Amino acid sequence: MGEPLRQAEIVALAKAFAPGPPARGLLLEAGFPPESMPSAFGVLSTDFWSMVAEAVTTGHVLDGRCRLMVAAAERLPANEVFVRSAAECRGAFGNGVLRVLVVGAQPHGQQRLRADRELRAVLEAAELGHLQVDSRPAAAVTDLRRLLDHPADVLHLACHGDGGDLLFEDTTGEEQRVSAVELARTLTTYRDHGRVRLRGLVLGSCHGDQAITPLKDLAAEGVAHTGILDDDCAVAFAGHLYRELRHAAGLASAAVLAARHTVLEDDLCQSLEDGLVVWPRPSREG
């Protein structure tokens, strides 16, 4: 038996994805085989999704509910039902191995960055067995093509931020300035034509909040920071963030926990917690 769809989720699916191509596209994206899909001919949207819910409950598709909620949240990141369910879904972040791509850059002439130490903190967290980490140090923006060959659940960018720009490296190690808008255009192309589906995005850069607006729709959950990031605090935060993904409801919740633990380790990191930006905002239980 599979985990059943909740009534609010069935209603939200019925409103957002009508029987026919919209619903079929979402189901295919979520991994539903065509033979498990009910007929869309002459049925109301709510009835169609109720039949899908029956297939989910009977276990026709492994982890069907979570697959549907993550796919729906990626398509409609402004829909609170989908985003909340995807974040809460243990199948999305709490169980199995999470694939992380860490892309770091330290152009010549820029203040020394902690990208290598940040990667080490992520790798140390991965020793707990819940992460599979791939990395691209000294990265040009074209290194994001790695996502096409080796899909990742979370993209972690450890680079300098300057206003709405992120700083990568060119072939000589010099600064390659890329606007968040241009970066979002690249990731959108990968999503639409390369089947890249990011569950989470981490902007490990100073002033990351100034770059998130065009990037928010590219992942169901994300993390950024306001202001200047202290190197030691950022490294500690990265380690805590990926350790917390073992049991947190999602990336946003893990980030809130990680920020608190970072301050408990070093109260000089209070500005990191105060300047933490996550989307969507985790709901409080209880």
PDB file of C-alpha atoms in Angstrom:
ATOM      1  CA  MET A   1       0.000   0.000   0.000  1.00  0.00           C
ATOM      2  CA  GLY A   2       1.149   3.521  -0.747  1.00  0.00           C
ATOM      3  CA  GLU A   3       0.790   6.721   1.254  1.00  0.00           C
ATOM      4  CA  PRO A   4      -2.600   8.186   0.257  1.00  0.00           C
ATOM      5  CA  LEU A   5      -3.104  11.614  -1.219  1.00  0.00           C
ATOM      6  CA  ARG A   6      -4.705  14.053   1.196  1.00  0.00           C
ATOM      7  CA  GLN A   7      -8.043  15.599   0.311  1.00  0.00           C
ATOM      8  CA  ALA A   8      -6.496  19.084   0.047  1.00  0.00           C
ATOM      9  CA  GLU A   9      -3.935  17.694  -2.388  1.00  0.00           C
ATOM     10  CA  ILE A  10      -6.626  16.045  -4.540  1.00  0.00           C
ATOM     11  CA  VAL A  11      -8.537  19.342  -4.682  1.00  0.00           C
ATOM     12  CA  ALA A  12      -5.402  21.299  -5.544  1.00  0.00           C
ATOM     13  CA  LEU A  13      -4.469  18.835  -8.290  1.00  0.00           C
ATOM     14  CA  ALA A  14      -7.995  18.995  -9.710  1.00  0.00           C
ATOM     15  CA  LYS A  15      -7.858  22.783  -9.861  1.00  0.00           C
ATOM     16  CA  ALA A  16      -4.378  22.992 -11.349  1.00  0.00           C
ATOM     17  CA  PHE A  17      -4.206  20.038 -13.748  1.00  0.00           C
ATOM     18  CA  ALA A  18      -7.294  19.260 -15.829  1.00  0.00           C
ATOM     19  CA  PRO A  19      -7.820  15.728 -17.225  1.00  0.00           C
ATOM     20  CA  GLY A  20      -6.026  15.378 -20.535  1.00  0.00           C
ATOM     21  CA  PRO A  21      -2.591  16.720 -21.484  1.00  0.00           C
ATOM     22  CA  PRO A  22      -2.009  18.823 -18.320  1.00  0.00           C
ATOM     23  CA  ALA A  23      -2.718  15.910 -15.970  1.00  0.00           C
ATOM     24  CA  ARG A  24      -0.993  13.351 -18.173  1.00  0.00           C
ATOM     25  CA  GLY A  25       2.148  15.488 -18.388  1.00  0.00           C
ATOM     26  CA  LEU A  26       2.356  15.801 -14.626  1.00  0.00           C
ATOM     27  CA  LEU A  27       1.790  12.088 -14.096  1.00  0.00           C
ATOM     28  CA  LEU A  28       4.469  11.141 -16.614  1.00  0.00           C
ATOM     29  CA  GLU A  29       6.877  13.572 -14.977  1.00  0.00           C
ATOM     30  CA  ALA A  30       6.154  11.992 -11.606  1.00  0.00           C
ATOM     31  CA  GLY A  31       6.964   8.545 -12.989  1.00  0.00           C
ATOM     32  CA  PHE A  32       3.468   7.125 -13.431  1.00  0.00           C
ATOM     33  CA  PRO A  33       3.359   4.540 -16.237  1.00  0.00           C
ATOM     34  CA  PRO A  34       0.625   5.205 -18.814  1.00  0.00           C
ATOM     35  CA  GLU A  35      -1.203   2.005 -17.903  1.00  0.00           C
ATOM     36  CA  SER A  36      -1.726   3.253 -14.339  1.00  0.00           C
ATOM     37  CA  MET A  37      -3.461   6.450 -15.484  1.00  0.00           C
ATOM     38  CA  PRO A  38      -7.266   6.536 -15.436  1.00  0.00           C
ATOM     39  CA  SER A  39      -9.161   7.558 -18.555  1.00  0.00           C
ATOM     40  CA  ALA A  40      -9.660  11.293 -18.896  1.00  0.00           C
ATOM     41  CA  PHE A  41     -12.632  10.891 -21.232  1.00  0.00           C
ATOM     42  CA  GLY A  42     -15.848  12.431 -19.931  1.00  0.00           C
ATOM     43  CA  VAL A  43     -14.803  12.698 -16.275  1.00  0.00           C
ATOM     44  CA  LEU A  44     -14.700  15.686 -13.968  1.00  0.00           C
ATOM     45  CA  SER A  45     -11.296  16.829 -12.774  1.00  0.00           C
ATOM     46  CA  THR A  46     -12.015  15.918  -9.155  1.00  0.00           C
ATOM     47  CA  ASP A  47     -13.184  12.430 -10.178  1.00  0.00           C
ATOM     48  CA  PHE A  48     -10.078  11.929 -12.309  1.00  0.00           C
ATOM     49  CA  TRP A  49      -7.719  12.835  -9.465  1.00  0.00           C
ATOM     50  CA  SER A  50      -9.716  10.719  -7.030  1.00  0.00           C
ATOM     51  CA  MET A  51      -9.048   7.751  -9.313  1.00  0.00           C
ATOM     52  CA  VAL A  52      -5.357   8.683  -9.392  1.00  0.00           C
ATOM     53  CA  ALA A  53      -5.465   8.779  -5.595  1.00  0.00           C
ATOM     54  CA  GLU A  54      -6.778   5.208  -5.576  1.00  0.00           C
ATOM     55  CA  ALA A  55      -3.847   4.129  -7.752  1.00  0.00           C
ATOM     56  CA  VAL A  56      -1.466   5.893  -5.378  1.00  0.00           C
ATOM     57  CA  THR A  57      -2.998   4.205  -2.334  1.00  0.00           C
ATOM     58  CA  THR A  58      -2.814   0.755  -3.900  1.00  0.00           C
ATOM     59  CA  GLY A  59       0.872   1.293  -4.565  1.00  0.00           C
ATOM     60  CA  HIS A  60       0.833   1.238  -8.378  1.00  0.00           C
ATOM     61  CA  VAL A  61       3.766   3.661  -8.287  1.00  0.00           C
ATOM     62  CA  LEU A  62       6.439   3.501  -5.604  1.00  0.00           C
ATOM     63  CA  ASP A  63       6.279   6.639  -3.452  1.00  0.00           C
ATOM     64  CA  GLY A  64       3.537   7.937  -5.759  1.00  0.00           C
ATOM     65  CA  ARG A  65       2.198  10.669  -3.486  1.00  0.00           C
ATOM     66  CA  CYS A  66       5.602  12.205  -2.893  1.00  0.00           C
ATOM     67  CA  ARG A  67       6.524  11.987  -6.545  1.00  0.00           C
ATOM     68  CA  LEU A  68       3.321  13.821  -7.463  1.00  0.00           C
ATOM     69  CA  MET A  69       3.740  16.543  -4.852  1.00  0.00           C
ATOM     70  CA  VAL A  70       7.373  17.235  -5.769  1.00  0.00           C
ATOM     71  CA  ALA A  71       6.548  17.358  -9.489  1.00  0.00           C
ATOM     72  CA  ALA A  72       3.540  19.620  -8.877  1.00  0.00           C
ATOM     73  CA  ALA A  73       5.559  21.941  -6.628  1.00  0.00           C
ATOM     74  CA  GLU A  74       8.261  22.241  -9.284  1.00  0.00           C
ATOM     75  CA  ARG A  75       5.664  23.209 -11.866  1.00  0.00           C
ATOM     76  CA  LEU A  76       3.698  25.546  -9.590  1.00  0.00           C
ATOM     77  CA  PRO A  77       6.092  26.836  -6.906  1.00  0.00           C
ATOM     78  CA  ALA A  78       3.554  29.471  -5.803  1.00  0.00           C
ATOM     79  CA  ASN A  79       0.979  26.824  -4.861  1.00  0.00           C
ATOM     80  CA  GLU A  80       1.119  26.503  -1.074  1.00  0.00           C
ATOM     81  CA  VAL A  81      -0.472  23.046  -0.956  1.00  0.00           C
ATOM     82  CA  PHE A  82       2.035  21.515  -3.349  1.00  0.00           C
ATOM     83  CA  VAL A  83       5.068  23.265  -1.867  1.00  0.00           C
ATOM     84  CA  ARG A  84       4.137  22.431   1.728  1.00  0.00           C
ATOM     85  CA  SER A  85       3.452  18.789   0.905  1.00  0.00           C
ATOM     86  CA  ALA A  86       6.676  18.466  -1.073  1.00  0.00           C
ATOM     87  CA  ALA A  87       8.626  19.974   1.816  1.00  0.00           C
ATOM     88  CA  GLU A  88       7.012  17.675   4.358  1.00  0.00           C
ATOM     89  CA  CYS A  89       7.428  14.626   2.196  1.00  0.00           C
ATOM     90  CA  ARG A  90       9.999  12.291   3.694  1.00  0.00           C
ATOM     91  CA  GLY A  91      10.490  10.697   0.309  1.00  0.00           C
ATOM     92  CA  ALA A  92      11.727  14.038  -1.022  1.00  0.00           C
ATOM     93  CA  PHE A  93      14.425  14.714   1.558  1.00  0.00           C
ATOM     94  CA  GLY A  94      14.155  12.470   4.578  1.00  0.00           C
ATOM     95  CA  ASN A  95      14.685   9.029   3.046  1.00  0.00           C
ATOM     96  CA  GLY A  96      17.080   7.629   0.491  1.00  0.00           C
ATOM     97  CA  VAL A  97      20.243   9.232  -0.860  1.00  0.00           C
ATOM     98  CA  LEU A  98      20.094  12.908  -1.783  1.00  0.00           C
ATOM     99  CA  ARG A  99      22.235  13.994  -4.728  1.00  0.00           C
ATOM    100  CA  VAL A 100      24.055  17.306  -4.245  1.00  0.00           C
ATOM    101  CA  LEU A 101      26.119  19.244  -6.791  1.00  0.00           C
ATOM    102  CA  VAL A 102      28.466  21.795  -5.197  1.00  0.00           C
ATOM    103  CA  VAL A 103      29.719  24.418  -7.648  1.00  0.00           C
ATOM    104  CA  GLY A 104      32.461  26.669  -6.256  1.00  0.00           C
ATOM    105  CA  ALA A 105      34.426  29.551  -7.735  1.00  0.00           C
ATOM    106  CA  GLN A 106      37.272  31.780  -6.515  1.00  0.00           C
ATOM    107  CA  PRO A 107      38.302  34.191  -9.307  1.00  0.00           C
ATOM    108  CA  HIS A 108      41.708  35.901  -9.196  1.00  0.00           C
ATOM    109  CA  GLY A 109      41.606  39.265  -7.519  1.00  0.00           C
ATOM    110  CA  GLN A 110      38.612  38.472  -5.334  1.00  0.00           C
ATOM    111  CA  GLN A 111      38.740  38.144  -1.570  1.00  0.00           C
ATOM    112  CA  ARG A 112      39.604  34.592  -0.610  1.00  0.00           C
ATOM    113  CA  LEU A 113      36.477  32.461  -0.354  1.00  0.00           C
ATOM    114  CA  ARG A 114      35.836  29.386   1.781  1.00  0.00           C
ATOM    115  CA  ALA A 115      34.443  27.297  -1.126  1.00  0.00           C
ATOM    116  CA  ASP A 116      36.938  24.464  -0.564  1.00  0.00           C
ATOM    117  CA  ARG A 117      36.205  24.339   3.173  1.00  0.00           C
ATOM    118  CA  GLU A 118      32.475  24.535   2.479  1.00  0.00           C
ATOM    119  CA  LEU A 119      32.776  21.533   0.159  1.00  0.00           C
ATOM    120  CA  ARG A 120      34.721  19.661   2.821  1.00  0.00           C
ATOM    121  CA  ALA A 121      31.936  20.323   5.348  1.00  0.00           C
ATOM    122  CA  VAL A 122      29.379  18.919   2.902  1.00  0.00           C
ATOM    123  CA  LEU A 123      31.548  15.848   2.250  1.00  0.00           C
ATOM    124  CA  GLU A 124      31.917  15.239   5.981  1.00  0.00           C
ATOM    125  CA  ALA A 125      28.130  15.349   6.347  1.00  0.00           C
ATOM    126  CA  ALA A 126      27.870  12.877   3.452  1.00  0.00           C
ATOM    127  CA  GLU A 127      29.830  10.335   5.484  1.00  0.00           C
ATOM    128  CA  LEU A 128      26.598   9.740   7.397  1.00  0.00           C
ATOM    129  CA  GLY A 129      25.331   7.973   4.272  1.00  0.00           C
ATOM    130  CA  HIS A 130      22.378  10.125   3.211  1.00  0.00           C
ATOM    131  CA  LEU A 131      24.141  12.244   0.582  1.00  0.00           C
ATOM    132  CA  GLN A 132      25.855  11.661  -2.740  1.00  0.00           C
ATOM    133  CA  VAL A 133      28.072  14.667  -3.435  1.00  0.00           C
ATOM    134  CA  ASP A 134      29.441  15.808  -6.786  1.00  0.00           C
ATOM    135  CA  SER A 135      31.563  18.952  -7.051  1.00  0.00           C
ATOM    136  CA  ARG A 136      32.947  21.407  -9.563  1.00  0.00           C
ATOM    137  CA  PRO A 137      35.676  23.637  -8.038  1.00  0.00           C
ATOM    138  CA  ALA A 138      37.098  26.663  -9.891  1.00  0.00           C
ATOM    139  CA  ALA A 139      33.878  26.553 -11.850  1.00  0.00           C
ATOM    140  CA  ALA A 140      32.810  28.422 -14.950  1.00  0.00           C
ATOM    141  CA  VAL A 141      29.089  28.876 -15.429  1.00  0.00           C
ATOM    142  CA  THR A 142      29.290  26.252 -18.193  1.00  0.00           C
ATOM    143  CA  ASP A 143      30.120  23.682 -15.502  1.00  0.00           C
ATOM    144  CA  LEU A 144      26.435  23.708 -14.672  1.00  0.00           C
ATOM    145  CA  ARG A 145      26.116  21.390 -17.683  1.00  0.00           C
ATOM    146  CA  ARG A 146      27.067  18.692 -15.186  1.00  0.00           C
ATOM    147  CA  LEU A 147      23.391  18.705 -14.206  1.00  0.00           C
ATOM    148  CA  LEU A 148      22.453  17.291 -17.610  1.00  0.00           C
ATOM    149  CA  ASP A 149      24.705  14.242 -17.307  1.00  0.00           C
ATOM    150  CA  HIS A 150      24.473  13.708 -13.551  1.00  0.00           C
ATOM    151  CA  PRO A 151      21.122  14.969 -12.256  1.00  0.00           C
ATOM    152  CA  ALA A 152      21.161  16.493  -8.775  1.00  0.00           C
ATOM    153  CA  ASP A 153      18.443  17.065  -6.201  1.00  0.00           C
ATOM    154  CA  VAL A 154      20.185  20.096  -4.704  1.00  0.00           C
ATOM    155  CA  LEU A 155      22.408  22.656  -6.428  1.00  0.00           C
ATOM    156  CA  HIS A 156      24.761  24.410  -4.003  1.00  0.00           C
ATOM    157  CA  LEU A 157      26.519  27.514  -5.342  1.00  0.00           C
ATOM    158  CA  ALA A 158      29.555  28.516  -3.273  1.00  0.00           C
ATOM    159  CA  CYS A 159      30.740  31.689  -4.950  1.00  0.00           C
ATOM    160  CA  HIS A 160      30.945  35.447  -4.535  1.00  0.00           C
ATOM    161  CA  GLY A 161      27.809  37.497  -4.905  1.00  0.00           C
ATOM    162  CA  ASP A 162      27.706  41.110  -6.013  1.00  0.00           C
ATOM    163  CA  GLY A 163      24.269  42.659  -6.181  1.00  0.00           C
ATOM    164  CA  GLY A 164      22.236  40.492  -8.517  1.00  0.00           C
ATOM    165  CA  ASP A 165      25.358  38.866 -10.010  1.00  0.00           C
ATOM    166  CA  LEU A 166      27.244  35.684  -9.140  1.00  0.00           C
ATOM    167  CA  LEU A 167      30.961  35.419  -9.864  1.00  0.00           C
ATOM    168  CA  PHE A 168      32.292  32.324 -11.613  1.00  0.00           C
ATOM    169  CA  GLU A 169      35.722  31.755 -13.240  1.00  0.00           C
ATOM    170  CA  ASP A 170      36.762  31.823 -16.881  1.00  0.00           C
ATOM    171  CA  THR A 171      39.396  29.502 -18.364  1.00  0.00           C
ATOM    172  CA  THR A 172      42.214  31.663 -17.003  1.00  0.00           C
ATOM    173  CA  GLY A 173      40.772  31.926 -13.517  1.00  0.00           C
ATOM    174  CA  GLU A 174      39.589  35.483 -13.984  1.00  0.00           C
ATOM    175  CA  GLU A 175      36.186  36.736 -12.932  1.00  0.00           C
ATOM    176  CA  GLN A 176      33.191  35.618 -14.993  1.00  0.00           C
ATOM    177  CA  ARG A 177      30.250  37.726 -13.876  1.00  0.00           C
ATOM    178  CA  VAL A 178      26.835  36.131 -14.476  1.00  0.00           C
ATOM    179  CA  SER A 179      23.560  37.811 -13.592  1.00  0.00           C
ATOM    180  CA  ALA A 180      20.979  35.862 -11.641  1.00  0.00           C
ATOM    181  CA  VAL A 181      18.585  36.462 -14.523  1.00  0.00           C
ATOM    182  CA  GLU A 182      20.984  34.810 -16.978  1.00  0.00           C
ATOM    183  CA  LEU A 183      21.639  31.955 -14.555  1.00  0.00           C
ATOM    184  CA  ALA A 184      17.896  31.431 -14.171  1.00  0.00           C
ATOM    185  CA  ARG A 185      17.518  31.374 -17.955  1.00  0.00           C
ATOM    186  CA  THR A 186      20.129  28.605 -18.175  1.00  0.00           C
ATOM    187  CA  LEU A 187      18.534  26.514 -15.427  1.00  0.00           C
ATOM    188  CA  THR A 188      15.087  27.026 -16.942  1.00  0.00           C
ATOM    189  CA  THR A 189      16.381  25.701 -20.267  1.00  0.00           C
ATOM    190  CA  TYR A 190      17.852  22.679 -18.475  1.00  0.00           C
ATOM    191  CA  ARG A 191      14.520  22.070 -16.759  1.00  0.00           C
ATOM    192  CA  ASP A 192      12.376  22.448 -19.852  1.00  0.00           C
ATOM    193  CA  HIS A 193      14.608  20.660 -22.351  1.00  0.00           C
ATOM    194  CA  GLY A 194      17.047  18.581 -20.290  1.00  0.00           C
ATOM    195  CA  ARG A 195      14.713  17.095 -17.654  1.00  0.00           C
ATOM    196  CA  VAL A 196      16.692  18.697 -14.821  1.00  0.00           C
ATOM    197  CA  ARG A 197      14.462  18.773 -11.740  1.00  0.00           C
ATOM    198  CA  LEU A 198      15.982  20.570  -8.746  1.00  0.00           C
ATOM    199  CA  ARG A 199      14.349  20.040  -5.387  1.00  0.00           C
ATOM    200  CA  GLY A 200      16.583  22.556  -3.639  1.00  0.00           C
ATOM    201  CA  LEU A 201      18.863  25.505  -4.364  1.00  0.00           C
ATOM    202  CA  VAL A 202      21.462  26.845  -1.930  1.00  0.00           C
ATOM    203  CA  LEU A 203      23.063  30.231  -2.605  1.00  0.00           C
ATOM    204  CA  GLY A 204      26.165  30.194  -0.435  1.00  0.00           C
ATOM    205  CA  SER A 205      27.131  33.746  -1.356  1.00  0.00           C
ATOM    206  CA  CYS A 206      27.102  37.187   0.186  1.00  0.00           C
ATOM    207  CA  HIS A 207      23.989  39.218  -0.598  1.00  0.00           C
ATOM    208  CA  GLY A 208      22.303  36.097  -1.962  1.00  0.00           C
ATOM    209  CA  ASP A 209      18.920  37.636  -1.238  1.00  0.00           C
ATOM    210  CA  GLN A 210      19.569  40.091  -4.087  1.00  0.00           C
ATOM    211  CA  ALA A 211      19.810  37.217  -6.572  1.00  0.00           C
ATOM    212  CA  ILE A 212      16.958  34.942  -5.520  1.00  0.00           C
ATOM    213  CA  THR A 213      13.980  36.585  -7.239  1.00  0.00           C
ATOM    214  CA  PRO A 214      14.614  35.153 -10.741  1.00  0.00           C
ATOM    215  CA  LEU A 215      15.811  31.839  -9.271  1.00  0.00           C
ATOM    216  CA  LYS A 216      12.953  31.053  -6.883  1.00  0.00           C
ATOM    217  CA  ASP A 217      10.863  29.237  -9.473  1.00  0.00           C
ATOM    218  CA  LEU A 218      13.700  26.820 -10.308  1.00  0.00           C
ATOM    219  CA  ALA A 219      13.474  24.762  -7.094  1.00  0.00           C
ATOM    220  CA  ALA A 220      10.722  23.834  -4.681  1.00  0.00           C
ATOM    221  CA  GLU A 221      12.893  24.982  -1.754  1.00  0.00           C
ATOM    222  CA  GLY A 222      15.848  27.290  -1.378  1.00  0.00           C
ATOM    223  CA  VAL A 223      18.287  28.975   0.974  1.00  0.00           C
ATOM    224  CA  ALA A 224      20.062  32.328   0.702  1.00  0.00           C
ATOM    225  CA  HIS A 225      21.563  34.969   2.989  1.00  0.00           C
ATOM    226  CA  THR A 226      21.411  38.717   3.360  1.00  0.00           C
ATOM    227  CA  GLY A 227      24.510  40.822   3.858  1.00  0.00           C
ATOM    228  CA  ILE A 228      28.097  39.648   4.235  1.00  0.00           C
ATOM    229  CA  LEU A 229      28.740  35.996   5.085  1.00  0.00           C
ATOM    230  CA  ASP A 230      31.545  35.325   7.516  1.00  0.00           C
ATOM    231  CA  ASP A 231      33.700  32.500   6.146  1.00  0.00           C
ATOM    232  CA  ASP A 232      33.846  30.426   9.324  1.00  0.00           C
ATOM    233  CA  CYS A 233      30.111  30.816   9.966  1.00  0.00           C
ATOM    234  CA  ALA A 234      29.272  29.846   6.388  1.00  0.00           C
ATOM    235  CA  VAL A 235      31.380  26.690   6.600  1.00  0.00           C
ATOM    236  CA  ALA A 236      29.790  25.671   9.908  1.00  0.00           C
ATOM    237  CA  PHE A 237      26.314  26.378   8.509  1.00  0.00           C
ATOM    238  CA  ALA A 238      26.947  24.201   5.430  1.00  0.00           C
ATOM    239  CA  GLY A 239      27.989  21.280   7.608  1.00  0.00           C
ATOM    240  CA  HIS A 240      24.936  21.582   9.819  1.00  0.00           C
ATOM    241  CA  LEU A 241      22.600  22.101   6.844  1.00  0.00           C
ATOM    242  CA  TYR A 242      23.463  18.831   5.156  1.00  0.00           C
ATOM    243  CA  ARG A 243      23.527  16.873   8.408  1.00  0.00           C
ATOM    244  CA  GLU A 244      20.047  18.125   9.279  1.00  0.00           C
ATOM    245  CA  LEU A 245      18.682  16.818   5.963  1.00  0.00           C
ATOM    246  CA  ARG A 246      18.741  13.347   7.522  1.00  0.00           C
ATOM    247  CA  HIS A 247      15.588  14.091   9.479  1.00  0.00           C
ATOM    248  CA  ALA A 248      14.266  17.589   8.659  1.00  0.00           C
ATOM    249  CA  ALA A 249      11.019  17.890   6.700  1.00  0.00           C
ATOM    250  CA  GLY A 250      12.841  19.670   3.882  1.00  0.00           C
ATOM    251  CA  LEU A 251      15.666  21.988   2.899  1.00  0.00           C
ATOM    252  CA  ALA A 252      14.064  25.106   4.365  1.00  0.00           C
ATOM    253  CA  SER A 253      13.501  23.459   7.747  1.00  0.00           C
ATOM    254  CA  ALA A 254      17.031  22.044   7.700  1.00  0.00           C
ATOM    255  CA  ALA A 255      18.387  25.547   7.067  1.00  0.00           C
ATOM    256  CA  VAL A 256      16.512  27.011  10.040  1.00  0.00           C
ATOM    257  CA  LEU A 257      17.851  24.238  12.284  1.00  0.00           C
ATOM    258  CA  ALA A 258      21.362  24.638  10.875  1.00  0.00           C
ATOM    259  CA  ALA A 259      21.401  28.392  11.494  1.00  0.00           C
ATOM    260  CA  ARG A 260      20.365  27.868  15.115  1.00  0.00           C
ATOM    261  CA  HIS A 261      23.040  25.223  15.663  1.00  0.00           C
ATOM    262  CA  THR A 262      25.663  27.440  14.037  1.00  0.00           C
ATOM    263  CA  VAL A 263      24.899  30.212  16.543  1.00  0.00           C
ATOM    264  CA  LEU A 264      24.976  27.755  19.426  1.00  0.00           C
ATOM    265  CA  GLU A 265      28.504  26.834  18.334  1.00  0.00           C
ATOM    266  CA  ASP A 266      29.621  30.440  17.889  1.00  0.00           C
ATOM    267  CA  ASP A 267      27.496  33.403  18.971  1.00  0.00           C
ATOM    268  CA  LEU A 268      29.485  35.605  16.570  1.00  0.00           C
ATOM    269  CA  CYS A 269      27.424  33.928  13.819  1.00  0.00           C
ATOM    270  CA  GLN A 270      24.190  35.551  14.996  1.00  0.00           C
ATOM    271  CA  SER A 271      24.080  37.704  11.839  1.00  0.00           C
ATOM    272  CA  LEU A 272      23.922  34.519   9.730  1.00  0.00           C
ATOM    273  CA  GLU A 273      20.780  33.381  11.517  1.00  0.00           C
ATOM    274  CA  ASP A 274      19.255  36.864  11.439  1.00  0.00           C
ATOM    275  CA  GLY A 275      19.956  37.165   7.712  1.00  0.00           C
ATOM    276  CA  LEU A 276      18.788  33.684   6.706  1.00  0.00           C
ATOM    277  CA  VAL A 277      16.328  33.612   3.795  1.00  0.00           C
ATOM    278  CA  VAL A 278      14.432  30.415   2.975  1.00  0.00           C
ATOM    279  CA  TRP A 279      11.570  29.558   0.686  1.00  0.00           C
ATOM    280  CA  PRO A 280       8.945  28.430   1.279  1.00  0.00           C
ATOM    281  CA  ARG A 281       8.824  29.451   4.931  1.00  0.00           C
ATOM    282  CA  PRO A 282       8.533  26.253   7.017  1.00  0.00           C
ATOM    283  CA  SER A 283       5.245  25.885   8.889  1.00  0.00           C
ATOM    284  CA  ARG A 284       5.414  25.507  12.652  1.00  0.00           C
ATOM    285  CA  GLU A 285       4.048  22.251  14.006  1.00  0.00           C
ATOM    286  CA  GLY A 286       1.891  22.033  17.046  1.00  0.00           C
TER     287      GLY A 286
END
